[in-house]
mmCIF file of C-alpha atoms in Angstrom:
data_model
loop_
_atom_site.group_PDB
_atom_site.id
_atom_site.type_symbol
_atom_site.label_atom_id
_atom_site.label_comp_id
_atom_site.label_asym_id
_atom_site.label_seq_id
_atom_site.Cartn_x
_atom_site.Cartn_y
_atom_site.Cartn_z
ATOM 1 C CA MET F 1 -23.009 -196.229 -98.864
ATOM 2 C CA LYS F 2 -25.344 -197.641 -96.919
ATOM 3 C CA VAL F 3 -23.412 -199.685 -94.267
ATOM 4 C CA ILE F 4 -23.235 -202.354 -91.731
ATOM 5 C CA VAL F 5 -20.560 -201.650 -88.927
ATOM 6 C CA THR F 6 -20.707 -204.868 -86.339
ATOM 7 C CA GLY F 7 -18.876 -204.129 -83.209
ATOM 8 C CA SER F 8 -20.378 -200.618 -83.013
ATOM 9 C CA ALA F 9 -19.422 -199.865 -79.554
ATOM 10 C CA GLY F 10 -16.147 -200.964 -79.960
ATOM 11 C CA PHE F 11 -12.809 -199.552 -80.024
ATOM 12 C CA ILE F 12 -12.310 -199.703 -83.596
ATOM 13 C CA GLY F 13 -15.525 -200.121 -84.932
ATOM 14 C CA SER F 14 -16.701 -196.537 -83.016
ATOM 15 C CA THR F 15 -13.691 -194.916 -84.191
ATOM 16 C CA LEU F 16 -14.597 -195.777 -88.053
ATOM 17 C CA ILE F 17 -18.261 -195.085 -87.842
ATOM 18 C CA ILE F 18 -17.196 -191.903 -87.100
ATOM 19 C CA GLN F 19 -15.297 -191.445 -90.236
ATOM 20 C CA LEU F 20 -17.962 -193.092 -92.005
ATOM 21 C CA LEU F 21 -20.757 -190.511 -91.105
ATOM 22 C CA ALA F 22 -18.107 -188.012 -91.427
ATOM 23 C CA LYS F 23 -18.060 -188.955 -95.930
ATOM 24 C CA GLY F 24 -21.558 -189.077 -95.567
ATOM 25 C CA HIS F 25 -22.446 -192.670 -95.076
ATOM 26 C CA ASN F 26 -25.650 -193.967 -93.659
ATOM 27 C CA VAL F 27 -24.394 -196.466 -90.999
ATOM 28 C CA ILE F 28 -26.484 -198.839 -89.470
ATOM 29 C CA GLY F 29 -23.966 -200.171 -86.001
ATOM 30 C CA ILE F 30 -25.299 -203.769 -84.532
ATOM 31 C CA ASP F 31 -23.485 -204.606 -81.125
ATOM 32 C CA CYS F 32 -24.443 -206.239 -78.094
ATOM 33 C CA ILE F 33 -22.225 -204.230 -75.073
ATOM 34 C CA ASN F 34 -21.132 -207.232 -73.615
ATOM 35 C CA ASP F 35 -19.411 -207.439 -70.227
ATOM 36 C CA TYR F 36 -16.123 -208.498 -71.421
ATOM 37 C CA TYR F 37 -14.921 -205.143 -70.481
ATOM 38 C CA ASP F 38 -16.020 -202.170 -69.011
ATOM 39 C CA PRO F 39 -19.729 -201.390 -71.025
ATOM 40 C CA ASP F 40 -19.707 -197.916 -69.880
ATOM 41 C CA LEU F 41 -16.706 -197.223 -71.735
ATOM 42 C CA LYS F 42 -18.690 -198.524 -75.185
ATOM 43 C CA ILE F 43 -21.634 -196.516 -74.335
ATOM 44 C CA SER F 44 -19.331 -193.066 -74.063
ATOM 45 C CA ARG F 45 -18.225 -194.450 -77.539
ATOM 46 C CA LEU F 46 -21.560 -194.573 -79.304
ATOM 47 C CA GLU F 47 -22.277 -191.347 -77.600
ATOM 48 C CA ARG F 48 -19.531 -189.390 -79.307
ATOM 49 C CA PHE F 49 -22.005 -189.961 -82.207
ATOM 50 C CA ILE F 50 -25.281 -192.117 -81.821
ATOM 51 C CA ASP F 51 -27.850 -188.838 -82.296
ATOM 52 C CA ASN F 52 -26.313 -188.613 -85.715
ATOM 53 C CA PRO F 53 -29.716 -188.880 -88.184
ATOM 54 C CA LYS F 54 -27.386 -190.831 -90.561
ATOM 55 C CA TYR F 55 -26.676 -193.608 -87.754
ATOM 56 C CA ILE F 56 -29.085 -196.354 -86.257
ATOM 57 C CA ASP F 57 -28.445 -198.136 -83.096
ATOM 58 C CA ILE F 58 -28.980 -201.842 -83.025
ATOM 59 C CA ARG F 59 -28.397 -203.855 -79.835
ATOM 60 C CA GLU F 60 -28.049 -207.613 -80.849
ATOM 61 C CA ASP F 61 -25.450 -210.139 -80.895
ATOM 62 C CA ILE F 62 -24.479 -211.525 -84.164
ATOM 63 C CA SER F 63 -24.539 -215.368 -82.899
ATOM 64 C CA ASP F 64 -28.241 -214.657 -82.910
ATOM 65 C CA SER F 65 -29.038 -215.994 -86.517
ATOM 66 C CA LYS F 66 -32.224 -214.990 -86.511
ATOM 67 C CA LYS F 67 -31.620 -211.542 -85.985
ATOM 68 C CA ILE F 68 -28.995 -210.689 -87.919
ATOM 69 C CA LEU F 69 -31.027 -212.468 -90.839
ATOM 70 C CA GLU F 70 -34.060 -210.001 -89.958
ATOM 71 C CA ILE F 71 -30.945 -206.699 -89.893
ATOM 72 C CA PHE F 72 -30.412 -207.537 -93.129
ATOM 73 C CA ASP F 73 -33.373 -208.584 -94.714
ATOM 74 C CA VAL F 74 -34.575 -204.709 -93.716
ATOM 75 C CA TYR F 75 -31.483 -202.484 -94.398
ATOM 76 C CA LYS F 76 -30.136 -204.489 -97.643
ATOM 77 C CA PRO F 77 -26.779 -203.232 -96.842
ATOM 78 C CA ASP F 78 -23.970 -201.978 -99.910
ATOM 79 C CA THR F 79 -21.057 -202.833 -97.717
ATOM 80 C CA VAL F 80 -20.878 -204.836 -94.599
ATOM 81 C CA ILE F 81 -17.734 -203.920 -92.295
ATOM 82 C CA ASN F 82 -17.469 -206.829 -89.827
ATOM 83 C CA LEU F 83 -15.603 -206.022 -86.507
ATOM 84 C CA ALA F 84 -17.750 -207.879 -83.743
ATOM 85 C CA ALA F 85 -15.442 -210.409 -82.216
ATOM 86 C CA GLN F 86 -14.432 -211.834 -79.074
ATOM 87 C CA ALA F 87 -10.936 -210.600 -78.507
ATOM 88 C CA GLY F 88 -7.621 -211.347 -76.515
ATOM 89 C CA VAL F 89 -5.425 -214.524 -77.014
ATOM 90 C CA ARG F 90 -5.394 -215.056 -72.714
ATOM 91 C CA TYR F 91 -9.350 -215.222 -72.605
ATOM 92 C CA SER F 92 -9.302 -217.678 -75.469
ATOM 93 C CA ILE F 93 -7.959 -220.459 -72.917
ATOM 94 C CA GLU F 94 -9.985 -219.613 -70.027
ATOM 95 C CA ASN F 95 -13.237 -219.346 -72.235
ATOM 96 C CA PRO F 96 -13.078 -221.003 -75.714
ATOM 97 C CA LYS F 97 -16.823 -221.257 -76.271
ATOM 98 C CA ALA F 98 -17.130 -217.310 -76.312
ATOM 99 C CA TYR F 99 -15.014 -217.733 -79.349
ATOM 100 C CA VAL F 100 -17.030 -220.434 -81.337
ATOM 101 C CA ASP F 101 -20.194 -218.378 -80.593
ATOM 102 C CA THR F 102 -18.942 -215.094 -82.157
ATOM 103 C CA ASN F 103 -15.915 -215.806 -83.716
ATOM 104 C CA LEU F 104 -17.450 -218.555 -85.896
ATOM 105 C CA VAL F 105 -21.253 -218.871 -85.699
ATOM 106 C CA GLY F 106 -21.299 -214.903 -85.413
ATOM 107 C CA PHE F 107 -19.207 -214.918 -88.375
ATOM 108 C CA ALA F 108 -21.515 -217.345 -90.615
ATOM 109 C CA ASN F 109 -24.496 -214.761 -89.969
ATOM 110 C CA ILE F 110 -22.546 -212.484 -91.415
ATOM 111 C CA LEU F 111 -21.626 -214.365 -94.022
ATOM 112 C CA GLU F 112 -25.089 -215.580 -94.674
ATOM 113 C CA GLY F 113 -26.521 -212.283 -94.264
ATOM 114 C CA CYS F 114 -24.055 -210.882 -97.111
ATOM 115 C CA ARG F 115 -25.173 -213.206 -99.333
ATOM 116 C CA HIS F 116 -28.836 -213.088 -99.142
ATOM 117 C CA SER F 117 -28.978 -209.301 -99.516
ATOM 118 C CA ASN F 118 -26.571 -208.911 -102.155
ATOM 119 C CA THR F 119 -23.543 -207.334 -100.344
ATOM 120 C CA LYS F 120 -21.006 -205.511 -102.867
ATOM 121 C CA HIS F 121 -18.703 -205.886 -100.182
ATOM 122 C CA LEU F 122 -17.539 -207.472 -96.742
ATOM 123 C CA VAL F 123 -14.288 -206.216 -95.078
ATOM 124 C CA TYR F 124 -14.006 -208.042 -91.875
ATOM 125 C CA ALA F 125 -11.496 -208.109 -88.970
ATOM 126 C CA SER F 126 -8.598 -210.788 -88.939
ATOM 127 C CA SER F 127 -5.795 -210.719 -87.203
ATOM 128 C CA SER F 128 -1.832 -210.727 -86.594
ATOM 129 C CA SER F 129 -2.213 -213.881 -84.643
ATOM 130 C CA VAL F 130 -3.021 -215.594 -87.544
ATOM 131 C CA TYR F 131 0.962 -215.968 -87.919
ATOM 132 C CA GLY F 132 1.242 -217.931 -84.998
ATOM 133 C CA SER F 133 4.278 -219.887 -85.228
ATOM 134 C CA ASN F 134 5.746 -218.155 -88.192
ATOM 135 C CA THR F 135 8.910 -216.551 -87.626
ATOM 136 C CA SER F 136 10.228 -214.890 -90.866
ATOM 137 C CA MET F 137 9.447 -211.815 -90.934
ATOM 138 C CA PRO F 138 8.076 -209.441 -92.252
ATOM 139 C CA PHE F 139 4.533 -211.334 -92.282
ATOM 140 C CA SER F 140 3.703 -211.838 -95.740
ATOM 141 C CA VAL F 141 0.320 -212.859 -96.377
ATOM 142 C CA HIS F 142 1.881 -214.608 -99.412
ATOM 143 C CA GLU F 143 2.838 -217.051 -96.689
ATOM 144 C CA ASN F 144 1.163 -220.088 -95.012
ATOM 145 C CA VAL F 145 -0.518 -219.806 -92.290
ATOM 146 C CA ASP F 146 -1.478 -222.621 -90.780
ATOM 147 C CA HIS F 147 0.018 -223.257 -87.168
ATOM 148 C CA PRO F 148 -1.933 -220.924 -84.821
ATOM 149 C CA LEU F 149 -0.834 -220.465 -81.428
ATOM 150 C CA SER F 150 -4.442 -219.520 -80.022
ATOM 151 C CA LEU F 151 -7.999 -220.734 -79.826
ATOM 152 C CA TYR F 152 -8.362 -216.976 -80.725
ATOM 153 C CA ALA F 153 -5.422 -217.470 -83.589
ATOM 154 C CA ALA F 154 -7.442 -220.058 -84.673
ATOM 155 C CA THR F 155 -10.578 -218.560 -85.260
ATOM 156 C CA LYS F 156 -9.583 -215.820 -87.071
ATOM 157 C CA LYS F 157 -7.818 -218.003 -89.272
ATOM 158 C CA SER F 158 -11.068 -220.008 -89.893
ATOM 159 C CA ASN F 159 -12.503 -216.448 -90.866
ATOM 160 C CA GLU F 160 -10.490 -216.042 -94.023
ATOM 161 C CA LEU F 161 -11.324 -219.697 -94.709
ATOM 162 C CA MET F 162 -15.156 -219.164 -94.119
ATOM 163 C CA ALA F 163 -15.196 -215.876 -96.371
ATOM 164 C CA HIS F 164 -12.757 -217.805 -98.949
ATOM 165 C CA THR F 165 -15.477 -219.977 -99.425
ATOM 166 C CA TYR F 166 -18.388 -217.738 -99.845
ATOM 167 C CA SER F 167 -16.370 -215.709 -102.223
ATOM 168 C CA HIS F 168 -16.031 -218.877 -104.625
ATOM 169 C CA LEU F 169 -19.421 -220.335 -104.241
ATOM 170 C CA PHE F 170 -21.523 -217.299 -104.240
ATOM 171 C CA ASN F 171 -19.196 -214.221 -105.993
ATOM 172 C CA LEU F 172 -19.358 -212.432 -102.642
ATOM 173 C CA PRO F 173 -16.359 -210.050 -102.518
ATOM 174 C CA THR F 174 -14.384 -210.684 -99.311
ATOM 175 C CA THR F 175 -11.654 -208.267 -97.592
ATOM 176 C CA GLY F 176 -9.935 -209.752 -94.196
ATOM 177 C CA LEU F 177 -7.658 -207.324 -92.653
ATOM 178 C CA ARG F 178 -5.224 -208.677 -90.434
ATOM 179 C CA PHE F 179 -4.834 -206.102 -87.846
ATOM 180 C CA PHE F 180 -1.222 -205.435 -85.782
ATOM 181 C CA THR F 181 -1.563 -204.603 -82.310
ATOM 182 C CA VAL F 182 -3.988 -201.400 -82.328
ATOM 183 C CA TYR F 183 -3.876 -198.937 -79.858
ATOM 184 C CA GLY F 184 -4.937 -195.365 -79.239
ATOM 185 C CA PRO F 185 -7.642 -192.933 -77.645
ATOM 186 C CA TRP F 186 -10.444 -194.713 -76.702
ATOM 187 C CA GLY F 187 -8.719 -198.309 -76.325
ATOM 188 C CA ARG F 188 -9.367 -201.551 -74.960
ATOM 189 C CA PRO F 189 -8.906 -202.150 -71.075
ATOM 190 C CA ASP F 190 -7.511 -205.566 -71.769
ATOM 191 C CA MET F 191 -4.975 -204.204 -73.721
ATOM 192 C CA ALA F 192 -1.266 -203.325 -72.112
ATOM 193 C CA LEU F 193 -1.247 -199.821 -72.988
ATOM 194 C CA PHE F 194 -4.486 -199.172 -70.965
ATOM 195 C CA LYS F 195 -3.166 -201.507 -68.038
ATOM 196 C CA PHE F 196 0.595 -200.184 -68.062
ATOM 197 C CA THR F 197 -1.292 -196.471 -67.670
ATOM 198 C CA LYS F 198 -3.652 -197.285 -64.919
ATOM 199 C CA ASN F 199 -1.108 -198.771 -62.998
ATOM 200 C CA ILE F 200 1.591 -196.139 -63.592
ATOM 201 C CA LEU F 201 -0.738 -193.435 -62.478
ATOM 202 C CA SER F 202 -1.758 -195.563 -59.680
ATOM 203 C CA GLY F 203 1.763 -196.446 -58.514
ATOM 204 C CA GLU F 204 1.022 -200.245 -58.910
ATOM 205 C CA PRO F 205 3.804 -202.413 -61.132
ATOM 206 C CA ILE F 206 2.902 -203.588 -64.457
ATOM 207 C CA ASP F 207 3.315 -207.098 -65.397
ATOM 208 C CA VAL F 208 5.742 -207.070 -68.426
ATOM 209 C CA PHE F 209 5.869 -210.531 -70.084
ATOM 210 C CA ASN F 210 8.547 -211.803 -71.786
ATOM 211 C CA TYR F 211 10.630 -210.110 -70.085
ATOM 212 C CA GLY F 212 9.897 -207.122 -72.109
ATOM 213 C CA ASN F 213 11.731 -208.941 -75.498
ATOM 214 C CA HIS F 214 8.240 -208.636 -77.093
ATOM 215 C CA MET F 215 8.152 -206.854 -80.109
ATOM 216 C CA ARG F 216 5.209 -205.253 -81.574
ATOM 217 C CA ASP F 217 4.617 -203.668 -84.907
ATOM 218 C CA PHE F 218 2.185 -201.198 -82.916
ATOM 219 C CA THR F 219 -0.442 -199.539 -85.139
ATOM 220 C CA TYR F 220 -2.372 -196.187 -84.688
ATOM 221 C CA ILE F 221 -5.742 -196.497 -84.250
ATOM 222 C CA ASP F 222 -6.511 -193.383 -86.940
ATOM 223 C CA ASP F 223 -3.793 -195.170 -89.073
ATOM 224 C CA ILE F 224 -6.213 -198.425 -89.195
ATOM 225 C CA VAL F 225 -9.418 -196.596 -89.816
ATOM 226 C CA THR F 226 -7.424 -194.808 -92.540
ATOM 227 C CA GLY F 227 -6.760 -197.836 -94.108
ATOM 228 C CA ILE F 228 -10.116 -199.202 -93.886
ATOM 229 C CA MET F 229 -11.842 -196.474 -95.382
ATOM 230 C CA LYS F 230 -9.393 -196.979 -98.603
ATOM 231 C CA VAL F 231 -10.276 -200.689 -98.577
ATOM 232 C CA ILE F 232 -14.021 -200.050 -98.395
ATOM 233 C CA GLN F 233 -13.890 -198.501 -101.954
ATOM 234 C CA LYS F 234 -12.640 -201.589 -103.739
ATOM 235 C CA PRO F 235 -13.901 -204.518 -103.575
ATOM 236 C CA ALA F 236 -11.406 -207.857 -103.718
ATOM 237 C CA GLU F 237 -11.051 -208.765 -106.953
ATOM 238 C CA ILE F 238 -10.176 -212.191 -108.769
ATOM 239 C CA ASN F 239 -6.331 -212.732 -109.364
ATOM 240 C CA GLU F 240 -6.335 -213.848 -112.761
ATOM 241 C CA SER F 241 -3.007 -215.219 -112.940
ATOM 242 C CA TRP F 242 -3.487 -217.492 -109.438
ATOM 243 C CA ASP F 243 -2.148 -220.335 -110.234
ATOM 244 C CA SER F 244 -3.672 -223.764 -108.565
ATOM 245 C CA GLU F 245 -0.113 -225.612 -108.788
ATOM 246 C CA ASN F 246 1.530 -223.172 -107.077
ATOM 247 C CA PRO F 247 -0.984 -220.858 -104.645
ATOM 248 C CA ASP F 248 -0.589 -218.024 -103.118
ATOM 249 C CA PRO F 249 -2.193 -217.578 -99.710
ATOM 250 C CA GLY F 250 -3.268 -214.225 -100.223
ATOM 251 C CA THR F 251 -4.950 -214.345 -103.239
ATOM 252 C CA SER F 252 -7.807 -216.549 -104.908
ATOM 253 C CA ASN F 253 -9.610 -217.070 -108.359
ATOM 254 C CA CYS F 254 -12.112 -215.972 -106.762
ATOM 255 C CA PRO F 255 -13.345 -212.371 -105.391
ATOM 256 C CA TRP F 256 -11.351 -212.806 -102.049
ATOM 257 C CA ARG F 257 -8.217 -211.484 -100.399
ATOM 258 C CA VAL F 258 -6.251 -210.529 -97.258
ATOM 259 C CA TYR F 259 -4.327 -207.857 -96.021
ATOM 260 C CA ASN F 260 -1.945 -207.193 -93.054
ATOM 261 C CA ILE F 261 -2.587 -203.490 -91.764
ATOM 262 C CA GLY F 262 -0.182 -202.602 -89.557
ATOM 263 C CA ASN F 263 2.844 -199.770 -88.794
ATOM 264 C CA ASN F 264 5.342 -201.837 -90.634
ATOM 265 C CA ASN F 265 7.982 -200.624 -87.801
ATOM 266 C CA PRO F 266 8.137 -203.280 -85.133
ATOM 267 C CA VAL F 267 8.629 -201.512 -81.717
ATOM 268 C CA LYS F 268 10.587 -203.474 -78.459
ATOM 269 C CA LEU F 269 8.343 -203.555 -75.485
ATOM 270 C CA MET F 270 10.769 -201.756 -73.335
ATOM 271 C CA ASP F 271 10.865 -198.795 -75.856
ATOM 272 C CA TYR F 272 6.879 -198.525 -75.875
ATOM 273 C CA ILE F 273 6.737 -198.793 -71.862
ATOM 274 C CA GLU F 274 9.367 -196.165 -72.345
ATOM 275 C CA ALA F 275 7.162 -193.945 -74.373
ATOM 276 C CA LEU F 276 4.460 -194.399 -72.058
ATOM 277 C CA GLU F 277 6.372 -192.977 -69.294
ATOM 278 C CA GLU F 278 7.741 -189.992 -70.807
ATOM 279 C CA SER F 279 4.130 -189.185 -71.552
ATOM 280 C CA ILE F 280 3.097 -189.889 -68.437
ATOM 281 C CA GLY F 281 6.030 -188.418 -66.666
ATOM 282 C CA LEU F 282 6.731 -191.640 -63.980
ATOM 283 C CA LYS F 283 8.649 -194.418 -64.317
ATOM 284 C CA ALA F 284 7.153 -197.873 -63.999
ATOM 285 C CA ILE F 285 7.447 -200.562 -61.877
ATOM 286 C CA LYS F 286 8.130 -203.930 -63.586
ATOM 287 C CA ASN F 287 7.104 -206.787 -62.531
ATOM 288 C CA LEU F 288 9.493 -209.362 -65.221
ATOM 289 C CA LEU F 289 7.524 -212.441 -66.167
ATOM 290 C CA PRO F 290 8.156 -215.173 -68.588
ATOM 291 C CA LEU F 291 6.263 -215.521 -72.139
ATOM 292 C CA GLN F 292 2.757 -216.403 -71.578
ATOM 293 C CA PRO F 293 1.100 -219.368 -73.039
ATOM 294 C CA GLY F 294 -0.665 -218.325 -77.165
ATOM 295 C CA ASP F 295 1.490 -215.420 -76.765
ATOM 296 C CA VAL F 296 4.095 -214.953 -80.123
ATOM 297 C CA GLU F 297 7.173 -212.821 -79.322
ATOM 298 C CA SER F 298 6.901 -210.547 -81.867
ATOM 299 C CA THR F 299 5.024 -209.444 -84.745
ATOM 300 C CA TYR F 300 6.012 -207.194 -87.665
ATOM 301 C CA ALA F 301 3.865 -206.381 -90.971
ATOM 302 C CA ASP F 302 4.727 -206.329 -94.027
ATOM 303 C CA VAL F 303 1.741 -203.603 -95.736
ATOM 304 C CA SER F 304 3.735 -203.599 -99.250
ATOM 305 C CA ASP F 305 0.355 -205.266 -100.812
ATOM 306 C CA LEU F 306 -1.848 -202.429 -98.840
ATOM 307 C CA ILE F 307 0.412 -199.838 -100.670
ATOM 308 C CA ASN F 308 0.519 -200.989 -103.604
ATOM 309 C CA ASP F 309 -3.189 -201.161 -104.007
ATOM 310 C CA PHE F 310 -4.530 -198.613 -101.886
ATOM 311 C CA ASP F 311 -1.764 -196.378 -101.290
ATOM 312 C CA TYR F 312 -1.692 -196.789 -97.820
ATOM 313 C CA LYS F 313 0.797 -195.624 -95.646
ATOM 314 C CA PRO F 314 0.310 -195.230 -91.813
ATOM 315 C CA ALA F 315 1.502 -191.902 -90.470
ATOM 316 C CA MET F 316 1.613 -191.944 -86.661
ATOM 317 C CA PRO F 317 4.968 -192.503 -85.110
ATOM 318 C CA VAL F 318 4.885 -194.485 -81.865
ATOM 319 C CA LYS F 319 6.006 -191.956 -79.936
ATOM 320 C CA ASP F 320 2.969 -189.661 -80.889
ATOM 321 C CA GLY F 321 0.336 -191.965 -80.598
ATOM 322 C CA VAL F 322 1.050 -193.146 -77.110
ATOM 323 C CA ALA F 323 0.894 -189.574 -75.806
ATOM 324 C CA LYS F 324 -2.229 -188.679 -77.621
ATOM 325 C CA PHE F 325 -3.176 -192.306 -75.592
ATOM 326 C CA VAL F 326 -2.262 -190.419 -72.104
ATOM 327 C CA ASP F 327 -4.223 -187.178 -72.579
ATOM 328 C CA TRP F 328 -7.416 -188.959 -73.673
ATOM 329 C CA TYR F 329 -6.679 -191.366 -71.093
ATOM 330 C CA LYS F 330 -6.650 -188.626 -68.342
ATOM 331 C CA ASP F 331 -9.216 -186.422 -69.556
ATOM 332 C CA TYR F 332 -11.838 -190.225 -69.795
ATOM 333 C CA TYR F 333 -10.451 -190.898 -66.412
ATOM 334 C CA LYS F 334 -9.958 -187.425 -64.804
ATOM 335 C CA ALA F 335 -6.663 -189.097 -63.899
#
């Protein structure tokens, strides 16, 4: 296939591209390499595959409609995987415009590009954050998600709605993946595991919000990529039994689907920290703090639809995944 991957220098995007290239696909990567976090890390991720003859590297911002439509017109991709986004719950409180520009305007440009280039399948990143005030767990895609707690979550819910209109109006198959706390080598410096590792190694305290009572469905990067690789092979289809009088929020009467993609095994934050301490061989100095605005207390993914439709099963235990991250961190930063 000819595949466009946006967010090509990102944590998930770069790891996914390595697998796509290994399978022989032609990949066009798009990333603007912004400075939300260390651009050198993003460049290092790209350096793992940028010289591959089947890879084309494009440095553009998806919020630039003219550039994005030109790229689609030139390459006419079979499949598009949109992973470009302004990430982070707390940063959305400080800088909401960045989320509107990338997550809403940028996503609209991607949808338009797919529409006009007759793309066969759009797969895009949603987030577990869309569950917001929901407390019934495990979280299911068949439940209503109309109560987000942050602008970041609201933009991801909006992406699902925007995709639905294009699936309905233009018969564009779209599949949204609600990621649950992704971690692992080459991860994001704004994520807890990265911050915790850096501070523990330097003898600095770590901020433990909600007094460590968070539960998270930590999902290893390779399990995420395996799931995406399965999903791109099967474009979303119409649910023939969809009932407008009793609508299923996870499917539709057009080629539109959303799936949870998580570890299906929530872990208490304190246990996650203990696994990190064991891997590093040092104890953390913990600064216990209350729940932050926009955060949810717990996440737990019901991935039964992904299992049934794609034979997906996450494989990496958190303890082993944390150890792999620590090994990578120590090697990359010469710690």
